[in-house]
């Protein structure tokens, strides 16, 4: 199972510019989380801090109990091995074939024989649907294939944590849907802790177990999807529903396109749409253990959730699960005894 990442009081600045301050959240082990936020709010900077590429000035990042911020360089090097990172553009070497790109971390960090490297590379390329493209150069394939190759490379060292920086950027909606499915399938297969940075509303609605949002230099909320997707917190509701009215202004141009598209779909109404079901692993794959663990956790804290979130948690439980948790549905709509 993937490891837990506990971030406490994190703050990052570049000279006089504060990117964000006092960010605290816990990425539950083996679950998929999404970090949202308008352009330029520091989502990529957050990912780079998590993997140790940037150093925050304040706070701690406990990975499996070890503080990445305060630890020695040697320990940081060891912690980094737990991560697989998919950068925005795939970050492939243009002069290397896909095979060599994907093999690169194995050749750098292990002493495996070439036959073993070959086996691992072929296995990961099959996982991301790139069998047969091993000899292609990055310049000869589509953006979606480059992302998948980047993902295969992020997987070769069997990471316990996978970070994806805008895996959907530059992809059409169909390829984004395939990539979203791929991430859920991967989670079902390897149970890694996954954090995805995006401003794609569909990805946020359908992929993660947990959601968080950065706005105006702060983490506005972080929690289970049922809480964020039913939240009436103005900035969260505006962003997740692509509404014009709300704290996010016109000046963030990149999000304007998203806002236009969603406005065309939902109109300007303040009514929140129903929560759409979360993606499930493709047929033939194991069920995600994270789903069961998360339900256990949510049921324990059910009474602390707002009514709309509570109702969504309850409606996600099967009758068998209701019985296992000792819950009975009341005759009142969505109620519980
Ligand atoms: N190495 C750096 N040195 C100085 N400033 C930086 C550096 N990296 C990022 N920044 C600044 O930090 C802020 C946040 O950038 P970041 O790329 O994390 O935003 P983002 O939320 O990921 O944006 P987008 O959604 O557009 O990718 C920006 O103002 C950016 O210019």
mmCIF file of C-alpha atoms and ligand atoms in Angstrom:
data_model
loop_
_atom_site.group_PDB
_atom_site.id
_atom_site.type_symbol
_atom_site.label_atom_id
_atom_site.label_comp_id
_atom_site.label_asym_id
_atom_site.label_seq_id
_atom_site.Cartn_x
_atom_site.Cartn_y
_atom_site.Cartn_z
ATOM 1 C CA UNK A 1 0.000 0.000 0.000
ATOM 2 C CA UNK A 2 1.088 3.582 -0.630
ATOM 3 C CA UNK A 3 2.325 5.730 2.220
ATOM 4 C CA UNK A 4 0.670 8.610 4.024
ATOM 5 C CA UNK A 5 1.862 12.171 3.445
ATOM 6 C CA UNK A 6 1.080 14.556 6.300
ATOM 7 C CA UNK A 7 1.682 18.223 5.497
ATOM 8 C CA UNK A 8 1.626 20.616 8.433
ATOM 9 C CA UNK A 9 1.810 24.434 8.385
ATOM 10 C CA UNK A 10 3.644 24.520 5.054
ATOM 11 C CA UNK A 11 4.634 27.882 3.605
ATOM 12 C CA UNK A 12 6.580 28.761 0.449
ATOM 13 C CA UNK A 13 7.858 32.091 -0.869
ATOM 14 C CA UNK A 14 10.084 33.257 -3.699
ATOM 15 C CA UNK A 15 11.798 36.364 -2.328
ATOM 16 C CA UNK A 16 9.047 38.784 -1.329
ATOM 17 C CA UNK A 17 6.335 36.749 -3.147
ATOM 18 C CA UNK A 18 4.398 34.403 -0.866
ATOM 19 C CA UNK A 19 3.054 31.521 -2.958
ATOM 20 C CA UNK A 20 0.936 30.008 -0.154
ATOM 21 C CA UNK A 21 1.076 29.827 3.636
ATOM 22 C CA UNK A 22 -0.008 27.544 6.455
ATOM 23 C CA UNK A 23 -1.044 24.617 4.249
ATOM 24 C CA UNK A 24 -1.987 21.533 6.278
ATOM 25 C CA UNK A 25 -3.466 18.360 4.823
ATOM 26 C CA UNK A 26 -3.056 14.592 4.963
ATOM 27 C CA UNK A 27 -3.016 12.469 1.838
ATOM 28 C CA UNK A 28 -4.419 9.149 3.048
ATOM 29 C CA UNK A 29 -2.309 6.145 2.033
ATOM 30 C CA UNK A 30 -3.367 4.490 -1.190
ATOM 31 C CA UNK A 31 -6.079 7.036 -1.982
ATOM 32 C CA UNK A 32 -6.369 9.323 -4.988
ATOM 33 C CA UNK A 33 -6.471 13.045 -4.227
ATOM 34 C CA UNK A 34 -6.822 16.083 -6.484
ATOM 35 C CA UNK A 35 -5.501 19.554 -5.796
ATOM 36 C CA UNK A 36 -7.416 22.284 -7.592
ATOM 37 C CA UNK A 37 -6.944 25.992 -7.956
ATOM 38 C CA UNK A 38 -6.925 28.770 -10.505
ATOM 39 C CA UNK A 39 -3.773 29.313 -12.564
ATOM 40 C CA UNK A 40 -0.761 30.608 -10.746
ATOM 41 C CA UNK A 41 -1.957 29.688 -7.236
ATOM 42 C CA UNK A 42 1.066 27.477 -6.670
ATOM 43 C CA UNK A 43 -0.177 23.945 -7.307
ATOM 44 C CA UNK A 44 2.955 22.928 -9.213
ATOM 45 C CA UNK A 45 5.115 24.534 -6.533
ATOM 46 C CA UNK A 46 3.266 22.401 -3.967
ATOM 47 C CA UNK A 47 4.028 19.204 -5.909
ATOM 48 C CA UNK A 48 7.675 20.190 -6.232
ATOM 49 C CA UNK A 49 7.854 20.743 -2.468
ATOM 50 C CA UNK A 50 6.330 17.306 -1.828
ATOM 51 C CA UNK A 51 8.940 15.573 -3.937
ATOM 52 C CA UNK A 52 11.772 17.642 -2.459
ATOM 53 C CA UNK A 53 12.628 19.648 -5.593
ATOM 54 C CA UNK A 54 11.763 22.915 -3.822
ATOM 55 C CA UNK A 55 12.271 23.675 -0.161
ATOM 56 C CA UNK A 56 9.453 25.342 1.787
ATOM 57 C CA UNK A 57 10.477 27.954 4.366
ATOM 58 C CA UNK A 58 7.889 26.867 6.944
ATOM 59 C CA UNK A 59 6.249 23.669 8.105
ATOM 60 C CA UNK A 60 6.819 19.956 7.711
ATOM 61 C CA UNK A 61 6.077 17.186 5.210
ATOM 62 C CA UNK A 62 5.943 13.824 6.986
ATOM 63 C CA UNK A 63 6.339 10.938 4.575
ATOM 64 C CA UNK A 64 5.900 7.644 6.299
ATOM 65 C CA UNK A 65 6.765 9.512 9.487
ATOM 66 C CA UNK A 66 9.998 11.155 8.228
ATOM 67 C CA UNK A 67 10.076 14.949 7.745
ATOM 68 C CA UNK A 68 11.213 15.655 4.196
ATOM 69 C CA UNK A 69 11.804 19.339 5.009
ATOM 70 C CA UNK A 70 14.002 18.890 8.048
ATOM 71 C CA UNK A 71 15.782 15.636 7.229
ATOM 72 C CA UNK A 72 19.348 15.120 6.021
ATOM 73 C CA UNK A 73 20.163 15.011 2.303
ATOM 74 C CA UNK A 74 20.782 11.255 2.455
ATOM 75 C CA UNK A 75 17.286 10.623 3.911
ATOM 76 C CA UNK A 76 15.743 12.999 1.366
ATOM 77 C CA UNK A 77 17.397 10.995 -1.404
ATOM 78 C CA UNK A 78 15.881 7.793 0.008
ATOM 79 C CA UNK A 79 12.420 9.390 0.365
ATOM 80 C CA UNK A 80 12.531 10.585 -3.245
ATOM 81 C CA UNK A 81 12.754 6.966 -4.364
ATOM 82 C CA UNK A 82 9.191 6.481 -3.096
ATOM 83 C CA UNK A 83 7.909 8.941 -5.707
ATOM 84 C CA UNK A 84 6.990 8.644 -9.346
ATOM 85 C CA UNK A 85 6.283 12.012 -10.926
ATOM 86 C CA UNK A 86 4.435 12.799 -14.133
ATOM 87 C CA UNK A 87 5.419 16.336 -15.111
ATOM 88 C CA UNK A 88 3.118 18.552 -17.185
ATOM 89 C CA UNK A 89 4.725 17.875 -20.568
ATOM 90 C CA UNK A 90 5.834 14.318 -19.804
ATOM 91 C CA UNK A 91 9.413 15.688 -19.544
ATOM 92 C CA UNK A 92 10.783 13.073 -21.957
ATOM 93 C CA UNK A 93 14.270 13.257 -23.486
ATOM 94 C CA UNK A 94 13.643 14.187 -27.120
ATOM 95 C CA UNK A 95 16.591 12.278 -28.550
ATOM 96 C CA UNK A 96 15.783 8.975 -26.790
ATOM 97 C CA UNK A 97 13.261 6.369 -27.869
ATOM 98 C CA UNK A 98 10.286 5.766 -25.599
ATOM 99 C CA UNK A 99 11.940 2.537 -24.474
ATOM 100 C CA UNK A 100 15.104 4.351 -23.389
ATOM 101 C CA UNK A 101 13.097 7.142 -21.770
ATOM 102 C CA UNK A 102 11.104 4.672 -19.698
ATOM 103 C CA UNK A 103 14.235 2.630 -18.907
ATOM 104 C CA UNK A 104 16.137 5.746 -17.786
ATOM 105 C CA UNK A 105 15.302 5.663 -14.025
ATOM 106 C CA UNK A 106 16.121 1.940 -13.897
ATOM 107 C CA UNK A 107 19.517 2.502 -15.504
ATOM 108 C CA UNK A 108 20.194 5.469 -13.185
ATOM 109 C CA UNK A 109 19.013 4.029 -9.879
ATOM 110 C CA UNK A 110 19.392 0.250 -10.099
ATOM 111 C CA UNK A 111 21.992 -2.288 -11.160
ATOM 112 C CA UNK A 112 19.457 -4.482 -12.912
ATOM 113 C CA UNK A 113 20.634 -6.508 -15.878
ATOM 114 C CA UNK A 114 19.392 -5.385 -19.285
ATOM 115 C CA UNK A 115 17.044 -8.380 -19.540
ATOM 116 C CA UNK A 116 15.288 -7.362 -16.311
ATOM 117 C CA UNK A 117 15.113 -3.715 -17.421
ATOM 118 C CA UNK A 118 13.538 -4.855 -20.680
ATOM 119 C CA UNK A 119 10.927 -6.897 -18.856
ATOM 120 C CA UNK A 120 9.971 -4.023 -16.535
ATOM 121 C CA UNK A 121 9.833 -1.450 -19.348
ATOM 122 C CA UNK A 122 7.618 -3.692 -21.494
ATOM 123 C CA UNK A 123 5.338 -4.381 -18.527
ATOM 124 C CA UNK A 124 4.868 -0.669 -17.707
ATOM 125 C CA UNK A 125 4.418 0.286 -21.349
ATOM 126 C CA UNK A 126 1.705 -2.326 -21.632
ATOM 127 C CA UNK A 127 0.062 -0.930 -18.491
ATOM 128 C CA UNK A 128 -0.283 2.497 -20.126
ATOM 129 C CA UNK A 129 -1.302 1.104 -23.519
ATOM 130 C CA UNK A 130 1.927 1.853 -25.387
ATOM 131 C CA UNK A 131 2.907 -1.648 -26.487
ATOM 132 C CA UNK A 132 4.472 -1.420 -29.944
ATOM 133 C CA UNK A 133 5.576 2.221 -29.592
ATOM 134 C CA UNK A 134 8.873 1.417 -27.846
ATOM 135 C CA UNK A 135 11.088 2.536 -30.743
ATOM 136 C CA UNK A 136 9.323 5.836 -31.403
ATOM 137 C CA UNK A 137 10.863 9.183 -30.496
ATOM 138 C CA UNK A 138 8.793 11.622 -28.362
ATOM 139 C CA UNK A 139 8.538 13.969 -31.362
ATOM 140 C CA UNK A 140 6.839 11.253 -33.417
ATOM 141 C CA UNK A 141 3.891 10.630 -31.085
ATOM 142 C CA UNK A 142 0.817 12.541 -29.894
ATOM 143 C CA UNK A 143 0.620 14.596 -26.704
ATOM 144 C CA UNK A 144 -1.561 11.926 -25.095
ATOM 145 C CA UNK A 145 0.997 9.224 -25.878
ATOM 146 C CA UNK A 146 3.765 11.414 -24.441
ATOM 147 C CA UNK A 147 1.774 11.743 -21.203
ATOM 148 C CA UNK A 148 1.321 7.987 -21.036
ATOM 149 C CA UNK A 149 5.023 7.431 -21.702
ATOM 150 C CA UNK A 150 5.766 9.907 -18.886
ATOM 151 C CA UNK A 151 3.459 7.890 -16.672
ATOM 152 C CA UNK A 152 5.164 4.604 -17.616
ATOM 153 C CA UNK A 153 8.493 6.186 -16.696
ATOM 154 C CA UNK A 154 7.037 7.394 -13.390
ATOM 155 C CA UNK A 155 6.030 3.794 -12.630
ATOM 156 C CA UNK A 156 9.205 1.823 -13.329
ATOM 157 C CA UNK A 157 10.626 2.042 -9.829
ATOM 158 C CA UNK A 158 7.316 0.811 -8.333
ATOM 159 C CA UNK A 159 6.556 4.097 -6.565
ATOM 160 C CA UNK A 160 4.398 4.198 -3.478
ATOM 161 C CA UNK A 161 3.443 7.796 -4.255
ATOM 162 C CA UNK A 162 2.525 9.102 -7.723
ATOM 163 C CA UNK A 163 2.326 12.833 -8.361
ATOM 164 C CA UNK A 164 0.752 14.044 -11.613
ATOM 165 C CA UNK A 165 1.055 17.684 -12.630
ATOM 166 C CA UNK A 166 -1.892 18.533 -14.892
ATOM 167 C CA UNK A 167 -2.063 15.164 -16.658
ATOM 168 C CA UNK A 168 -4.955 16.546 -18.731
ATOM 169 C CA UNK A 169 -3.273 19.710 -20.026
ATOM 170 C CA UNK A 170 -3.198 19.809 -23.805
ATOM 171 C CA UNK A 171 -5.379 16.708 -24.139
ATOM 172 C CA UNK A 172 -8.809 16.521 -25.779
ATOM 173 C CA UNK A 173 -11.741 15.401 -23.578
ATOM 174 C CA UNK A 174 -11.639 11.825 -24.877
ATOM 175 C CA UNK A 175 -7.929 11.365 -24.171
ATOM 176 C CA UNK A 176 -8.413 13.034 -20.792
ATOM 177 C CA UNK A 177 -11.123 10.455 -20.037
ATOM 178 C CA UNK A 178 -8.761 7.607 -20.999
ATOM 179 C CA UNK A 179 -5.995 9.020 -18.824
ATOM 180 C CA UNK A 180 -8.396 9.454 -15.893
ATOM 181 C CA UNK A 181 -9.432 5.809 -16.248
ATOM 182 C CA UNK A 182 -5.788 4.792 -16.445
ATOM 183 C CA UNK A 183 -5.019 6.497 -13.122
ATOM 184 C CA UNK A 184 -7.938 4.745 -11.403
ATOM 185 C CA UNK A 185 -6.875 1.400 -12.940
ATOM 186 C CA UNK A 186 -3.323 1.950 -11.720
ATOM 187 C CA UNK A 187 -4.563 2.703 -8.232
ATOM 188 C CA UNK A 188 -6.586 -0.519 -8.271
ATOM 189 C CA UNK A 189 -3.513 -2.484 -9.351
ATOM 190 C CA UNK A 190 -0.771 -0.990 -7.173
ATOM 191 C CA UNK A 191 -2.659 0.844 -4.372
ATOM 192 C CA UNK A 192 -0.260 3.811 -4.553
ATOM 193 C CA UNK A 193 -1.006 7.168 -2.956
ATOM 194 C CA UNK A 194 -1.812 9.477 -5.887
ATOM 195 C CA UNK A 195 -1.990 13.277 -6.003
ATOM 196 C CA UNK A 196 -3.168 14.962 -9.190
ATOM 197 C CA UNK A 197 -2.894 18.688 -9.787
ATOM 198 C CA UNK A 198 -5.432 19.991 -12.264
ATOM 199 C CA UNK A 199 -7.991 22.639 -13.052
ATOM 200 C CA UNK A 200 -10.123 20.260 -15.056
ATOM 201 C CA UNK A 201 -13.554 20.107 -13.431
ATOM 202 C CA UNK A 202 -14.466 16.738 -14.937
ATOM 203 C CA UNK A 203 -11.306 15.127 -13.624
ATOM 204 C CA UNK A 204 -12.026 16.642 -10.204
ATOM 205 C CA UNK A 205 -15.599 15.341 -10.211
ATOM 206 C CA UNK A 206 -14.937 11.800 -11.365
ATOM 207 C CA UNK A 207 -11.439 10.673 -10.374
ATOM 208 C CA UNK A 208 -10.399 11.440 -6.779
ATOM 209 C CA UNK A 209 -11.356 10.127 -3.378
ATOM 210 C CA UNK A 210 -10.350 13.458 -1.858
ATOM 211 C CA UNK A 211 -10.209 17.017 -3.129
ATOM 212 C CA UNK A 212 -8.472 20.189 -2.056
ATOM 213 C CA UNK A 213 -8.336 23.698 -3.360
ATOM 214 C CA UNK A 214 -5.768 26.490 -3.128
ATOM 215 C CA UNK A 215 -6.988 30.049 -3.525
ATOM 216 C CA UNK A 216 -5.574 33.408 -2.487
ATOM 217 C CA UNK A 217 -2.415 31.866 -1.049
ATOM 218 C CA UNK A 218 -4.291 29.433 1.197
ATOM 219 C CA UNK A 219 -5.681 25.933 1.185
ATOM 220 C CA UNK A 220 -9.409 26.659 1.254
ATOM 221 C CA UNK A 221 -10.553 23.097 1.957
ATOM 222 C CA UNK A 222 -9.244 19.554 1.760
ATOM 223 C CA UNK A 223 -11.358 16.474 2.348
ATOM 224 C CA UNK A 224 -13.443 13.620 0.942
ATOM 225 C CA UNK A 225 -15.043 14.211 -2.451
ATOM 226 C CA UNK A 226 -18.520 14.150 -0.898
ATOM 227 C CA UNK A 227 -17.653 17.231 1.168
ATOM 228 C CA UNK A 228 -15.999 19.284 -1.570
ATOM 229 C CA UNK A 229 -18.521 18.411 -4.274
ATOM 230 C CA UNK A 230 -21.425 19.476 -2.055
ATOM 231 C CA UNK A 231 -19.610 22.444 -0.532
ATOM 232 C CA UNK A 232 -21.335 25.821 -0.547
ATOM 233 C CA UNK A 233 -18.039 27.553 0.305
ATOM 234 C CA UNK A 234 -18.231 30.260 -2.403
ATOM 235 C CA UNK A 235 -14.866 29.738 -4.062
ATOM 236 C CA UNK A 236 -15.186 25.938 -4.077
ATOM 237 C CA UNK A 237 -18.764 25.976 -5.411
ATOM 238 C CA UNK A 238 -17.833 28.556 -8.058
ATOM 239 C CA UNK A 239 -14.779 26.637 -9.236
ATOM 240 C CA UNK A 240 -16.297 23.155 -9.199
ATOM 241 C CA UNK A 241 -19.405 24.352 -10.994
ATOM 242 C CA UNK A 242 -17.708 26.726 -13.413
ATOM 243 C CA UNK A 243 -19.871 29.649 -12.331
ATOM 244 C CA UNK A 244 -19.284 33.289 -13.199
ATOM 245 C CA UNK A 245 -20.438 34.665 -9.872
ATOM 246 C CA UNK A 246 -18.057 34.164 -7.003
ATOM 247 C CA UNK A 247 -14.680 35.165 -5.652
ATOM 248 C CA UNK A 248 -12.682 34.064 -8.687
ATOM 249 C CA UNK A 249 -12.386 37.027 -11.025
ATOM 250 C CA UNK A 250 -11.963 37.578 -14.728
ATOM 251 C CA UNK A 251 -8.260 38.305 -14.523
ATOM 252 C CA UNK A 252 -7.277 34.639 -14.328
ATOM 253 C CA UNK A 253 -7.392 34.167 -18.053
ATOM 254 C CA UNK A 254 -6.577 30.488 -18.240
ATOM 255 C CA UNK A 255 -9.624 29.620 -16.175
ATOM 256 C CA UNK A 256 -11.863 31.809 -18.246
ATOM 257 C CA UNK A 257 -11.999 29.174 -20.960
ATOM 258 C CA UNK A 258 -13.048 26.584 -18.390
ATOM 259 C CA UNK A 259 -15.623 28.976 -16.981
ATOM 260 C CA UNK A 260 -17.058 29.655 -20.458
ATOM 261 C CA UNK A 261 -17.414 25.953 -21.201
ATOM 262 C CA UNK A 262 -19.089 25.150 -17.898
ATOM 263 C CA UNK A 263 -21.346 28.198 -18.075
ATOM 264 C CA UNK A 264 -22.608 27.004 -21.423
ATOM 265 C CA UNK A 265 -23.427 23.676 -19.774
ATOM 266 C CA UNK A 266 -24.893 24.691 -16.414
ATOM 267 C CA UNK A 267 -25.972 28.313 -16.960
ATOM 268 C CA UNK A 268 -25.503 30.875 -14.232
ATOM 269 C CA UNK A 269 -27.778 29.220 -11.680
ATOM 270 C CA UNK A 270 -26.500 28.738 -8.159
ATOM 271 C CA UNK A 271 -28.117 25.274 -7.941
ATOM 272 C CA UNK A 272 -25.411 22.633 -7.407
ATOM 273 C CA UNK A 273 -25.629 19.624 -9.730
ATOM 274 C CA UNK A 274 -25.813 16.080 -8.375
ATOM 275 C CA UNK A 275 -22.515 14.386 -7.517
ATOM 276 C CA UNK A 276 -21.559 12.235 -10.461
ATOM 277 C CA UNK A 277 -20.380 8.708 -9.622
ATOM 278 C CA UNK A 278 -16.656 8.161 -9.178
ATOM 279 C CA UNK A 279 -14.833 6.195 -11.867
ATOM 280 C CA UNK A 280 -14.460 2.487 -11.151
ATOM 281 C CA UNK A 281 -11.585 0.253 -12.280
ATOM 282 C CA UNK A 282 -11.961 -1.323 -15.706
ATOM 283 C CA UNK A 283 -13.618 -4.744 -15.846
ATOM 284 C CA UNK A 284 -11.280 -7.557 -14.821
ATOM 285 C CA UNK A 285 -9.223 -5.399 -12.459
ATOM 286 C CA UNK A 286 -9.349 -5.763 -8.678
ATOM 287 C CA UNK A 287 -11.607 -3.483 -6.649
ATOM 288 C CA UNK A 288 -9.775 -0.548 -5.144
ATOM 289 C CA UNK A 289 -8.838 -1.219 -1.520
ATOM 290 C CA UNK A 290 -8.796 2.544 -1.012
ATOM 291 C CA UNK A 291 -12.573 2.662 -1.472
ATOM 292 C CA UNK A 292 -13.176 0.307 1.463
ATOM 293 C CA UNK A 293 -10.641 2.041 3.697
ATOM 294 C CA UNK A 294 -12.144 5.418 2.899
ATOM 295 C CA UNK A 295 -15.693 4.236 3.602
ATOM 296 C CA UNK A 296 -14.555 2.899 6.979
ATOM 297 C CA UNK A 297 -13.089 6.306 7.769
ATOM 298 C CA UNK A 298 -16.061 8.291 6.503
ATOM 299 C CA UNK A 299 -18.626 6.224 8.361
ATOM 300 C CA UNK A 300 -16.741 6.796 11.601
ATOM 301 C CA UNK A 301 -16.970 10.559 11.148
ATOM 302 C CA UNK A 302 -20.384 10.589 9.481
ATOM 303 C CA UNK A 303 -22.020 12.635 12.236
ATOM 304 C CA UNK A 304 -19.493 15.452 11.717
ATOM 305 C CA UNK A 305 -20.373 15.921 8.026
ATOM 306 C CA UNK A 306 -22.848 18.448 6.626
ATOM 307 C CA UNK A 307 -26.239 16.922 5.679
ATOM 308 C CA UNK A 308 -25.577 16.982 1.911
ATOM 309 C CA UNK A 309 -22.214 15.230 2.310
ATOM 310 C CA UNK A 310 -23.728 12.742 4.768
ATOM 311 C CA UNK A 311 -26.452 11.891 2.311
ATOM 312 C CA UNK A 312 -23.940 11.303 -0.458
ATOM 313 C CA UNK A 313 -21.824 9.030 1.707
ATOM 314 C CA UNK A 314 -24.909 7.029 2.679
ATOM 315 C CA UNK A 315 -26.165 6.677 -0.862
ATOM 316 C CA UNK A 316 -22.751 5.290 -1.867
ATOM 317 C CA UNK A 317 -23.140 2.394 0.632
ATOM 318 C CA UNK A 318 -24.624 -0.920 -0.452
ATOM 319 C CA UNK A 319 -27.190 -2.641 1.782
ATOM 320 C CA UNK A 320 -24.490 -5.128 2.741
ATOM 321 C CA UNK A 321 -22.182 -2.283 3.795
ATOM 322 C CA UNK A 322 -24.980 -0.562 5.741
ATOM 323 C CA UNK A 323 -25.455 -3.798 7.678
ATOM 324 C CA UNK A 324 -21.705 -4.208 8.226
ATOM 325 C CA UNK A 325 -21.493 -0.689 9.678
ATOM 326 C CA UNK A 326 -24.614 -1.280 11.776
ATOM 327 C CA UNK A 327 -26.562 1.437 9.945
ATOM 328 C CA UNK A 328 -30.208 1.356 8.879
ATOM 329 C CA UNK A 329 -31.815 3.684 6.392
ATOM 330 C CA UNK A 330 -34.576 5.747 7.973
ATOM 331 C CA UNK A 331 -37.857 6.357 6.188
ATOM 332 C CA UNK A 332 -36.896 10.017 5.823
ATOM 333 C CA UNK A 333 -35.144 10.579 2.488
ATOM 334 C CA UNK A 334 -31.438 9.931 2.888
ATOM 335 C CA UNK A 335 -31.752 9.619 6.654
ATOM 336 C CA UNK A 336 -29.937 7.111 8.796
ATOM 337 C CA UNK A 337 -30.614 5.426 12.093
HETATM 338 N N1 LIG B 1 11.376 28.614 -9.396
HETATM 339 C C1 LIG B 1 10.590 29.679 -9.235
HETATM 340 N N2 LIG B 1 11.106 30.888 -8.939
HETATM 341 C C2 LIG B 1 10.326 31.962 -8.739
HETATM 342 N N3 LIG B 1 8.975 31.952 -8.824
HETATM 343 C C3 LIG B 1 8.393 30.775 -9.136
HETATM 344 C C4 LIG B 1 9.169 29.579 -9.357
HETATM 345 N N4 LIG B 1 8.316 28.563 -9.622
HETATM 346 C C5 LIG B 1 7.067 29.091 -9.572
HETATM 347 N N5 LIG B 1 7.110 30.420 -9.290
HETATM 348 C C6 LIG B 1 5.956 31.308 -9.112
HETATM 349 O O1 LIG B 1 5.068 30.704 -8.176
HETATM 350 C C7 LIG B 1 3.709 30.971 -8.540
HETATM 351 C C8 LIG B 1 2.927 29.674 -8.623
HETATM 352 O O2 LIG B 1 3.350 28.941 -9.767
HETATM 353 P P1 LIG B 1 2.802 27.480 -10.110
HETATM 354 O O3 LIG B 1 3.412 27.072 -11.400
HETATM 355 O O4 LIG B 1 2.980 26.583 -8.949
HETATM 356 O O5 LIG B 1 1.239 27.763 -10.299
HETATM 357 P P2 LIG B 1 0.104 26.727 -10.745
HETATM 358 O O6 LIG B 1 -1.011 26.880 -9.781
HETATM 359 O O7 LIG B 1 0.682 25.371 -10.912
HETATM 360 O O8 LIG B 1 -0.325 27.351 -12.157
HETATM 361 P P3 LIG B 1 -0.910 26.637 -13.500
HETATM 362 O O9 LIG B 1 -2.248 26.100 -13.115
HETATM 363 O O10 LIG B 1 -1.011 27.773 -14.461
HETATM 364 O O11 LIG B 1 0.091 25.574 -13.899
HETATM 365 C C9 LIG B 1 3.762 31.748 -9.858
HETATM 366 O O12 LIG B 1 3.631 33.120 -9.584
HETATM 367 C C10 LIG B 1 5.139 31.441 -10.394
HETATM 368 O O13 LIG B 1 5.616 32.490 -11.187
#
